[in-house]
Amino acid sequence: MARRLRFNGTDSLGGGCPSIHEDVDSGEIIVHGPPLTDPEDIARLRHLSEGEVPIVVPRDLLVDFGPKGDRTRHIIDLTQFGTLFETFEHTAWRLETRRRYASDEATDMYAQFVAGQPVAWDYADRWSNNVRAQTAQGKRFERVRLVDDPPTVGQLFLLDNARRNCAVGEDIRNLARQEAERLMLPAEDFWLFDSRYVALLNFDDDDNLLDAELISEPAAVNRYAQIRDAAWHHAVKYDEFAARLKK
């Protein structure tokens, strides 16, 4: 069976430069790059088995991009998580992968939506005011939301809600879950801030947000940045996505 490989990093975009891939299923690491060819150098190598090929890998590649082993989890509570949206410097980017969010269903707006009534969106709540304040400084809020086929009620609610979010300054796009699976995007729900640190969201079995794991290890953050780039490239603006659903 062919491996499912995920690109994990390279030290440059030129040909012949070492690169790292990760086997999605086994976790094994595949390195490819220029081989060591000098016979005298090869003769000095120890434990080079038959069939193995020595590869020259710059130290920085393993330090900056090599997937690490188990790390100590840094869990922050919801209050600490909330401050991240006021202190980031450039970009706050979100991947939303869940089929429902308990926090949405607890709002009057959700009840109005489910009842088929016009939704009285709040354009002056704390979130909207903060988005306006941050984007006025040139910062960006961006999201990609996965949508099932057919969409869940929660996903349809968020698709309608995107009008409000974008009106106050966000850029929200959608991606079919089938396409996300083809791209081998993870089912992780996270925020990526400034391409420097990640807040990986933790939910309970009832879809309540509990806390977040703050990740700043360069190799791990690089992986989430690659996920962002793939999702953003293939995602569709929310209004265009909604129009496709109505056809």
mmCIF file of N, CA, C and O in Angstrom, residues 51-137:
data_model
loop_
_atom_site.group_PDB
_atom_site.id
_atom_site.type_symbol
_atom_site.label_atom_id
_atom_site.label_comp_id
_atom_site.label_asym_id
_atom_site.label_seq_id
_atom_site.Cartn_x
_atom_site.Cartn_y
_atom_site.Cartn_z
ATOM 1 N N GLY A 51 22.276 -1.422 1.025
ATOM 2 C CA GLY A 51 21.036 -0.836 0.494
ATOM 3 C C GLY A 51 20.754 0.562 1.009
ATOM 4 O O GLY A 51 19.881 1.258 0.470
ATOM 5 N N GLU A 52 21.466 0.999 2.052
ATOM 6 C CA GLU A 52 21.272 2.343 2.580
ATOM 7 C C GLU A 52 22.106 3.354 1.797
ATOM 8 O O GLU A 52 23.196 3.042 1.331
ATOM 9 N N VAL A 53 21.582 4.550 1.673
ATOM 10 C CA VAL A 53 22.266 5.623 0.952
ATOM 11 C C VAL A 53 22.460 6.796 1.902
ATOM 12 O O VAL A 53 21.480 7.310 2.457
ATOM 13 N N PRO A 54 23.674 7.260 2.142
ATOM 14 C CA PRO A 54 23.888 8.415 3.024
ATOM 15 C C PRO A 54 23.448 9.711 2.348
ATOM 16 O O PRO A 54 23.759 9.958 1.176
ATOM 17 N N ILE A 55 22.697 10.532 3.072
ATOM 18 C CA ILE A 55 22.180 11.802 2.568
ATOM 19 C C ILE A 55 22.795 12.933 3.379
ATOM 20 O O ILE A 55 22.894 12.863 4.603
ATOM 21 N N VAL A 56 23.191 13.990 2.703
ATOM 22 C CA VAL A 56 23.751 15.165 3.367
ATOM 23 C C VAL A 56 22.602 16.088 3.768
ATOM 24 O O VAL A 56 21.840 16.547 2.919
ATOM 25 N N VAL A 57 22.472 16.340 5.062
ATOM 26 C CA VAL A 57 21.377 17.160 5.586
ATOM 27 C C VAL A 57 21.945 18.285 6.444
ATOM 28 O O VAL A 57 22.642 18.023 7.420
ATOM 29 N N PRO A 58 21.682 19.552 6.093
ATOM 30 C CA PRO A 58 22.148 20.659 6.938
ATOM 31 C C PRO A 58 21.542 20.568 8.336
ATOM 32 O O PRO A 58 20.380 20.179 8.499
ATOM 33 N N ARG A 59 22.308 20.929 9.350
ATOM 34 C CA ARG A 59 21.826 20.859 10.719
ATOM 35 C C ARG A 59 20.570 21.701 10.916
ATOM 36 O O ARG A 59 19.646 21.305 11.618
ATOM 37 N N ASP A 60 20.514 22.891 10.276
ATOM 38 C CA ASP A 60 19.363 23.780 10.463
ATOM 39 C C ASP A 60 18.062 23.135 10.005
ATOM 40 O O ASP A 60 16.990 23.458 10.518
ATOM 41 N N LEU A 61 18.141 22.235 9.020
ATOM 42 C CA LEU A 61 16.919 21.595 8.536
ATOM 43 C C LEU A 61 16.268 20.783 9.643
ATOM 44 O O LEU A 61 15.051 20.843 9.841
ATOM 45 N N LEU A 62 17.071 20.038 10.385
ATOM 46 C CA LEU A 62 16.525 19.223 11.469
ATOM 47 C C LEU A 62 16.102 20.083 12.650
ATOM 48 O O LEU A 62 15.099 19.804 13.305
ATOM 49 N N VAL A 63 16.833 21.157 12.912
ATOM 50 C CA VAL A 63 16.503 22.020 14.042
ATOM 51 C C VAL A 63 15.209 22.771 13.789
ATOM 52 O O VAL A 63 14.329 22.857 14.639
ATOM 53 N N ASP A 64 15.074 23.328 12.564
ATOM 54 C CA ASP A 64 13.949 24.213 12.284
ATOM 55 C C ASP A 64 12.712 23.492 11.781
ATOM 56 O O ASP A 64 11.590 23.935 12.011
ATOM 57 N N PHE A 65 12.896 22.375 11.051
ATOM 58 C CA PHE A 65 11.773 21.752 10.395
ATOM 59 C C PHE A 65 11.507 20.318 10.806
ATOM 60 O O PHE A 65 10.427 19.800 10.576
ATOM 61 N N GLY A 66 12.503 19.659 11.378
ATOM 62 C CA GLY A 66 12.322 18.257 11.707
ATOM 63 C C GLY A 66 11.224 18.052 12.721
ATOM 64 O O GLY A 66 11.194 18.718 13.754
ATOM 65 N N PRO A 67 10.270 17.133 12.472
ATOM 66 C CA PRO A 67 9.216 16.861 13.451
ATOM 67 C C PRO A 67 9.815 16.378 14.758
ATOM 68 O O PRO A 67 10.708 15.551 14.786
ATOM 69 N N LYS A 68 9.353 16.920 15.863
ATOM 70 C CA LYS A 68 9.870 16.555 17.181
ATOM 71 C C LYS A 68 9.042 15.450 17.816
ATOM 72 O O LYS A 68 7.944 15.138 17.351
ATOM 73 N N GLY A 69 9.545 14.899 18.875
ATOM 74 C CA GLY A 69 8.811 13.873 19.594
ATOM 75 C C GLY A 69 7.768 14.493 20.509
ATOM 76 O O GLY A 69 7.349 15.632 20.324
ATOM 77 N N ASP A 70 7.372 13.757 21.517
ATOM 78 C CA ASP A 70 6.363 14.259 22.441
ATOM 79 C C ASP A 70 6.879 15.523 23.125
ATOM 80 O O ASP A 70 8.022 15.619 23.543
ATOM 81 N N ARG A 71 6.010 16.514 23.238
ATOM 82 C CA ARG A 71 6.386 17.764 23.878
ATOM 83 C C ARG A 71 5.526 17.977 25.116
ATOM 84 O O ARG A 71 4.449 17.415 25.242
ATOM 85 N N THR A 72 6.024 18.816 25.996
ATOM 86 C CA THR A 72 5.245 19.185 27.173
ATOM 87 C C THR A 72 4.112 20.097 26.742
ATOM 88 O O THR A 72 4.343 21.122 26.093
ATOM 89 N N ARG A 73 2.907 19.735 27.085
ATOM 90 C CA ARG A 73 1.743 20.517 26.651
ATOM 91 C C ARG A 73 1.606 21.761 27.515
ATOM 92 O O ARG A 73 1.679 21.695 28.735
ATOM 93 N N HIS A 74 1.399 22.893 26.860
ATOM 94 C CA HIS A 74 1.198 24.163 27.556
ATOM 95 C C HIS A 74 -0.277 24.550 27.386
ATOM 96 O O HIS A 74 -0.674 25.066 26.342
ATOM 97 N N ILE A 75 -1.070 24.273 28.392
ATOM 98 C CA ILE A 75 -2.508 24.519 28.334
ATOM 99 C C ILE A 75 -2.819 25.888 28.929
ATOM 100 O O ILE A 75 -2.337 26.229 30.012
ATOM 101 N N ILE A 76 -3.610 26.673 28.193
ATOM 102 C CA ILE A 76 -4.059 27.972 28.695
ATOM 103 C C ILE A 76 -5.575 27.942 28.845
ATOM 104 O O ILE A 76 -6.273 27.241 28.113
ATOM 105 N N ASP A 77 -6.096 28.705 29.812
ATOM 106 C CA ASP A 77 -7.540 28.729 30.026
ATOM 107 C C ASP A 77 -8.189 29.700 29.044
ATOM 108 O O ASP A 77 -7.514 30.378 28.252
ATOM 109 N N LEU A 78 -9.521 29.784 29.099
ATOM 110 C CA LEU A 78 -10.246 30.576 28.113
ATOM 111 C C LEU A 78 -9.978 32.071 28.263
ATOM 112 O O LEU A 78 -10.028 32.815 27.274
ATOM 113 N N THR A 79 -9.696 32.516 29.472
ATOM 114 C CA THR A 79 -9.367 33.929 29.659
ATOM 115 C C THR A 79 -8.038 34.261 28.990
ATOM 116 O O THR A 79 -7.915 35.268 28.268
ATOM 117 N N GLN A 80 -7.036 33.408 29.195
ATOM 118 C CA GLN A 80 -5.742 33.609 28.540
ATOM 119 C C GLN A 80 -5.878 33.507 27.027
ATOM 120 O O GLN A 80 -5.248 34.263 26.284
ATOM 121 N N PHE A 81 -6.700 32.561 26.584
ATOM 122 C CA PHE A 81 -6.937 32.394 25.153
ATOM 123 C C PHE A 81 -7.536 33.668 24.562
ATOM 124 O O PHE A 81 -7.142 34.123 23.479
ATOM 125 N N GLY A 82 -8.471 34.283 25.265
ATOM 126 C CA GLY A 82 -9.126 35.484 24.768
ATOM 127 C C GLY A 82 -8.171 36.647 24.565
ATOM 128 O O GLY A 82 -8.348 37.461 23.644
ATOM 129 N N THR A 83 -7.142 36.739 25.394
ATOM 130 C CA THR A 83 -6.206 37.854 25.264
ATOM 131 C C THR A 83 -5.367 37.763 23.994
ATOM 132 O O THR A 83 -4.848 38.786 23.523
ATOM 133 N N LEU A 84 -5.250 36.579 23.409
ATOM 134 C CA LEU A 84 -4.449 36.417 22.196
ATOM 135 C C LEU A 84 -5.001 37.250 21.048
ATOM 136 O O LEU A 84 -4.248 37.678 20.163
ATOM 137 N N PHE A 85 -6.323 37.493 21.049
ATOM 138 C CA PHE A 85 -6.949 38.233 19.957
ATOM 139 C C PHE A 85 -6.733 39.740 20.082
ATOM 140 O O PHE A 85 -7.083 40.494 19.172
ATOM 141 N N GLU A 86 -6.167 40.168 21.186
ATOM 142 C CA GLU A 86 -5.854 41.576 21.379
ATOM 143 C C GLU A 86 -4.357 41.850 21.286
ATOM 144 O O GLU A 86 -3.947 42.986 21.040
ATOM 145 N N THR A 87 -3.547 40.803 21.468
ATOM 146 C CA THR A 87 -2.097 41.012 21.546
ATOM 147 C C THR A 87 -1.332 40.525 20.317
ATOM 148 O O THR A 87 -0.123 40.766 20.229
ATOM 149 N N PHE A 88 -2.002 39.845 19.353
ATOM 150 C CA PHE A 88 -1.269 39.401 18.173
ATOM 151 C C PHE A 88 -0.843 40.628 17.357
ATOM 152 O O PHE A 88 -1.409 41.715 17.480
ATOM 153 N N GLU A 89 0.171 40.445 16.495
ATOM 154 C CA GLU A 89 0.775 41.590 15.817
ATOM 155 C C GLU A 89 0.327 41.763 14.371
ATOM 156 O O GLU A 89 0.241 42.899 13.886
ATOM 157 N N HIS A 90 0.051 40.639 13.675
ATOM 158 C CA HIS A 90 -0.211 40.761 12.241
ATOM 159 C C HIS A 90 -1.460 39.992 11.786
ATOM 160 O O HIS A 90 -2.363 40.583 11.198
ATOM 161 N N THR A 91 -1.464 38.681 12.033
ATOM 162 C CA THR A 91 -2.538 37.842 11.500
ATOM 163 C C THR A 91 -3.058 36.870 12.547
ATOM 164 O O THR A 91 -2.287 36.305 13.330
ATOM 165 N N ALA A 92 -4.364 36.679 12.530
ATOM 166 C CA ALA A 92 -5.027 35.638 13.320
ATOM 167 C C ALA A 92 -5.811 34.793 12.324
ATOM 168 O O ALA A 92 -6.755 35.289 11.685
ATOM 169 N N TRP A 93 -5.399 33.527 12.179
ATOM 170 C CA TRP A 93 -5.977 32.656 11.142
ATOM 171 C C TRP A 93 -6.564 31.421 11.803
ATOM 172 O O TRP A 93 -5.941 30.802 12.662
ATOM 173 N N ARG A 94 -7.761 31.033 11.362
ATOM 174 C CA ARG A 94 -8.483 29.929 12.012
ATOM 175 C C ARG A 94 -8.862 28.842 11.010
ATOM 176 O O ARG A 94 -9.305 29.133 9.894
ATOM 177 N N LEU A 95 -8.726 27.587 11.431
ATOM 178 C CA LEU A 95 -9.331 26.453 10.727
ATOM 179 C C LEU A 95 -10.418 25.893 11.626
ATOM 180 O O LEU A 95 -10.139 25.476 12.756
ATOM 181 N N GLU A 96 -11.663 25.886 11.133
ATOM 182 C CA GLU A 96 -12.798 25.354 11.884
ATOM 183 C C GLU A 96 -13.224 24.040 11.236
ATOM 184 O O GLU A 96 -13.642 24.025 10.085
ATOM 185 N N THR A 97 -13.126 22.965 11.980
ATOM 186 C CA THR A 97 -13.349 21.639 11.413
ATOM 187 C C THR A 97 -14.557 20.903 11.992
ATOM 188 O O THR A 97 -14.947 19.868 11.464
ATOM 189 N N ARG A 98 -15.144 21.440 13.048
ATOM 190 C CA ARG A 98 -16.190 20.704 13.754
ATOM 191 C C ARG A 98 -17.550 20.875 13.065
ATOM 192 O O ARG A 98 -17.779 21.824 12.319
ATOM 193 N N ARG A 99 -18.436 19.941 13.369
ATOM 194 C CA ARG A 99 -19.769 19.974 12.762
ATOM 195 C C ARG A 99 -20.765 20.797 13.579
ATOM 196 O O ARG A 99 -21.823 21.151 13.091
ATOM 197 N N ARG A 100 -20.417 21.083 14.820
ATOM 198 C CA ARG A 100 -21.242 21.932 15.661
ATOM 199 C C ARG A 100 -20.389 22.516 16.776
ATOM 200 O O ARG A 100 -19.339 21.969 17.114
ATOM 201 N N TYR A 101 -20.864 23.639 17.320
ATOM 202 C CA TYR A 101 -20.210 24.293 18.448
ATOM 203 C C TYR A 101 -21.291 24.615 19.470
ATOM 204 O O TYR A 101 -22.255 25.338 19.173
ATOM 205 N N ALA A 102 -21.126 24.094 20.678
ATOM 206 C CA ALA A 102 -22.141 24.283 21.706
ATOM 207 C C ALA A 102 -22.350 25.761 22.017
ATOM 208 O O ALA A 102 -23.467 26.187 22.326
ATOM 209 N N SER A 103 -21.298 26.547 21.939
ATOM 210 C CA SER A 103 -21.424 27.971 22.252
ATOM 211 C C SER A 103 -22.363 28.683 21.289
ATOM 212 O O SER A 103 -23.088 29.606 21.681
ATOM 213 N N ASP A 104 -22.379 28.271 20.020
ATOM 214 C CA ASP A 104 -23.312 28.864 19.056
ATOM 215 C C ASP A 104 -24.755 28.539 19.424
ATOM 216 O O ASP A 104 -25.641 29.412 19.379
ATOM 217 N N GLU A 105 -24.977 27.297 19.796
ATOM 218 C CA GLU A 105 -26.339 26.833 20.041
ATOM 219 C C GLU A 105 -26.947 27.442 21.300
ATOM 220 O O GLU A 105 -28.158 27.366 21.500
ATOM 221 N N ALA A 106 -26.131 28.060 22.130
ATOM 222 C CA ALA A 106 -26.627 28.682 23.362
ATOM 223 C C ALA A 106 -27.081 30.123 23.143
ATOM 224 O O ALA A 106 -27.559 30.765 24.085
ATOM 225 N N THR A 107 -26.976 30.645 21.921
ATOM 226 C CA THR A 107 -27.289 32.047 21.662
ATOM 227 C C THR A 107 -28.714 32.220 21.136
ATOM 228 O O THR A 107 -29.302 31.313 20.539
ATOM 229 N N ASP A 108 -29.266 33.416 21.355
ATOM 230 C CA ASP A 108 -30.574 33.767 20.797
ATOM 231 C C ASP A 108 -30.524 33.772 19.275
ATOM 232 O O ASP A 108 -31.517 33.432 18.611
ATOM 233 N N MET A 109 -29.386 34.149 18.725
ATOM 234 C CA MET A 109 -29.249 34.209 17.265
ATOM 235 C C MET A 109 -29.398 32.823 16.648
ATOM 236 O O MET A 109 -30.012 32.666 15.592
ATOM 237 N N TYR A 110 -28.861 31.814 17.306
ATOM 238 C CA TYR A 110 -28.997 30.442 16.799
ATOM 239 C C TYR A 110 -30.458 30.008 16.853
ATOM 240 O O TYR A 110 -30.967 29.388 15.900
ATOM 241 N N ALA A 111 -31.147 30.335 17.960
ATOM 242 C CA ALA A 111 -32.563 29.980 18.088
ATOM 243 C C ALA A 111 -33.379 30.643 16.995
ATOM 244 O O ALA A 111 -34.295 30.028 16.413
ATOM 245 N N GLN A 112 -33.077 31.890 16.681
ATOM 246 C CA GLN A 112 -33.780 32.593 15.607
ATOM 247 C C GLN A 112 -33.518 31.920 14.262
ATOM 248 O O GLN A 112 -34.440 31.744 13.453
ATOM 249 N N PHE A 113 -32.260 31.524 14.035
ATOM 250 C CA PHE A 113 -31.904 30.893 12.763
ATOM 251 C C PHE A 113 -32.627 29.570 12.590
ATOM 252 O O PHE A 113 -33.199 29.292 11.520
ATOM 253 N N VAL A 114 -32.624 28.752 13.631
ATOM 254 C CA VAL A 114 -33.268 27.431 13.557
ATOM 255 C C VAL A 114 -34.777 27.572 13.359
ATOM 256 O O VAL A 114 -35.409 26.761 12.664
ATOM 257 N N ALA A 115 -35.359 28.624 13.926
ATOM 258 C CA ALA A 115 -36.803 28.855 13.806
ATOM 259 C C ALA A 115 -37.175 29.473 12.461
ATOM 260 O O ALA A 115 -38.362 29.680 12.179
ATOM 261 N N GLY A 116 -36.195 29.772 11.636
ATOM 262 C CA GLY A 116 -36.465 30.359 10.335
ATOM 263 C C GLY A 116 -36.793 31.837 10.389
ATOM 264 O O GLY A 116 -37.327 32.401 9.427
ATOM 265 N N GLN A 117 -36.441 32.486 11.485
ATOM 266 C CA GLN A 117 -36.717 33.909 11.652
ATOM 267 C C GLN A 117 -35.524 34.740 11.179
ATOM 268 O O GLN A 117 -34.395 34.239 11.130
ATOM 269 N N PRO A 118 -35.740 36.007 10.858
ATOM 270 C CA PRO A 118 -34.603 36.894 10.552
ATOM 271 C C PRO A 118 -33.697 36.990 11.781
ATOM 272 O O PRO A 118 -34.180 37.212 12.892
ATOM 273 N N VAL A 119 -32.421 36.805 11.580
ATOM 274 C CA VAL A 119 -31.490 36.799 12.702
ATOM 275 C C VAL A 119 -31.068 38.227 13.030
ATOM 276 O O VAL A 119 -30.622 38.975 12.152
ATOM 277 N N ALA A 120 -31.202 38.597 14.293
ATOM 278 C CA ALA A 120 -30.785 39.924 14.748
ATOM 279 C C ALA A 120 -29.311 39.863 15.152
ATOM 280 O O ALA A 120 -28.972 39.741 16.335
ATOM 281 N N TRP A 121 -28.440 39.897 14.162
ATOM 282 C CA TRP A 121 -27.007 39.797 14.427
ATOM 283 C C TRP A 121 -26.539 40.991 15.249
ATOM 284 O O TRP A 121 -26.936 42.137 15.004
ATOM 285 N N ASP A 122 -25.686 40.730 16.212
ATOM 286 C CA ASP A 122 -25.145 41.771 17.075
ATOM 287 C C ASP A 122 -23.827 42.274 16.486
ATOM 288 O O ASP A 122 -22.827 41.557 16.497
ATOM 289 N N TYR A 123 -23.839 43.497 15.975
ATOM 290 C CA TYR A 123 -22.642 44.068 15.369
ATOM 291 C C TYR A 123 -21.828 44.892 16.375
ATOM 292 O O TYR A 123 -20.842 45.519 15.990
ATOM 293 N N ALA A 124 -22.263 44.887 17.621
ATOM 294 C CA ALA A 124 -21.571 45.688 18.633
ATOM 295 C C ALA A 124 -21.167 44.850 19.837
ATOM 296 O O ALA A 124 -20.942 45.395 20.924
ATOM 297 N N ASP A 125 -21.073 43.531 19.662
ATOM 298 C CA ASP A 125 -20.631 42.695 20.777
ATOM 299 C C ASP A 125 -19.113 42.818 20.935
ATOM 300 O O ASP A 125 -18.430 43.486 20.149
ATOM 301 N N ARG A 126 -18.587 42.159 21.950
ATOM 302 C CA ARG A 126 -17.168 42.296 22.266
ATOM 303 C C ARG A 126 -16.287 41.824 21.114
ATOM 304 O O ARG A 126 -15.279 42.458 20.789
ATOM 305 N N TRP A 127 -16.673 40.707 20.486
ATOM 306 C CA TRP A 127 -15.877 40.168 19.384
ATOM 307 C C TRP A 127 -15.836 41.150 18.216
ATOM 308 O O TRP A 127 -14.766 41.468 17.687
ATOM 309 N N SER A 128 -16.997 41.649 17.808
ATOM 310 C CA SER A 128 -17.060 42.561 16.665
ATOM 311 C C SER A 128 -16.272 43.833 16.930
ATOM 312 O O SER A 128 -15.537 44.330 16.055
ATOM 313 N N ASN A 129 -16.402 44.371 18.131
ATOM 314 C CA ASN A 129 -15.673 45.590 18.457
ATOM 315 C C ASN A 129 -14.168 45.368 18.433
ATOM 316 O O ASN A 129 -13.406 46.230 17.972
ATOM 317 N N ASN A 130 -13.721 44.213 18.905
ATOM 318 C CA ASN A 130 -12.288 43.940 18.894
ATOM 319 C C ASN A 130 -11.771 43.741 17.473
ATOM 320 O O ASN A 130 -10.675 44.204 17.135
ATOM 321 N N VAL A 131 -12.547 43.048 16.625
ATOM 322 C CA VAL A 131 -12.123 42.869 15.237
ATOM 323 C C VAL A 131 -11.963 44.230 14.565
ATOM 324 O O VAL A 131 -10.973 44.483 13.855
ATOM 325 N N ARG A 132 -12.908 45.108 14.767
ATOM 326 C CA ARG A 132 -12.792 46.454 14.191
ATOM 327 C C ARG A 132 -11.533 47.155 14.695
ATOM 328 O O ARG A 132 -10.797 47.787 13.917
ATOM 329 N N ALA A 133 -11.286 47.058 15.995
ATOM 330 C CA ALA A 133 -10.139 47.741 16.582
ATOM 331 C C ALA A 133 -8.825 47.193 16.033
ATOM 332 O O ALA A 133 -7.896 47.955 15.729
ATOM 333 N N GLN A 134 -8.731 45.873 15.895
ATOM 334 C CA GLN A 134 -7.485 45.265 15.433
ATOM 335 C C GLN A 134 -7.274 45.504 13.936
ATOM 336 O O GLN A 134 -6.157 45.813 13.502
ATOM 337 N N THR A 135 -8.325 45.347 13.143
ATOM 338 C CA THR A 135 -8.169 45.542 11.696
ATOM 339 C C THR A 135 -7.914 47.006 11.364
ATOM 340 O O THR A 135 -7.300 47.313 10.339
ATOM 341 N N ALA A 136 -8.366 47.926 12.208
ATOM 342 C CA ALA A 136 -8.071 49.344 12.002
ATOM 343 C C ALA A 136 -6.577 49.612 12.103
ATOM 344 O O ALA A 136 -6.075 50.606 11.565
ATOM 345 N N GLN A 137 -5.858 48.710 12.768
ATOM 346 C CA GLN A 137 -4.401 48.822 12.896
ATOM 347 C C GLN A 137 -3.665 48.083 11.775
ATOM 348 O O GLN A 137 -2.435 47.975 11.793
#
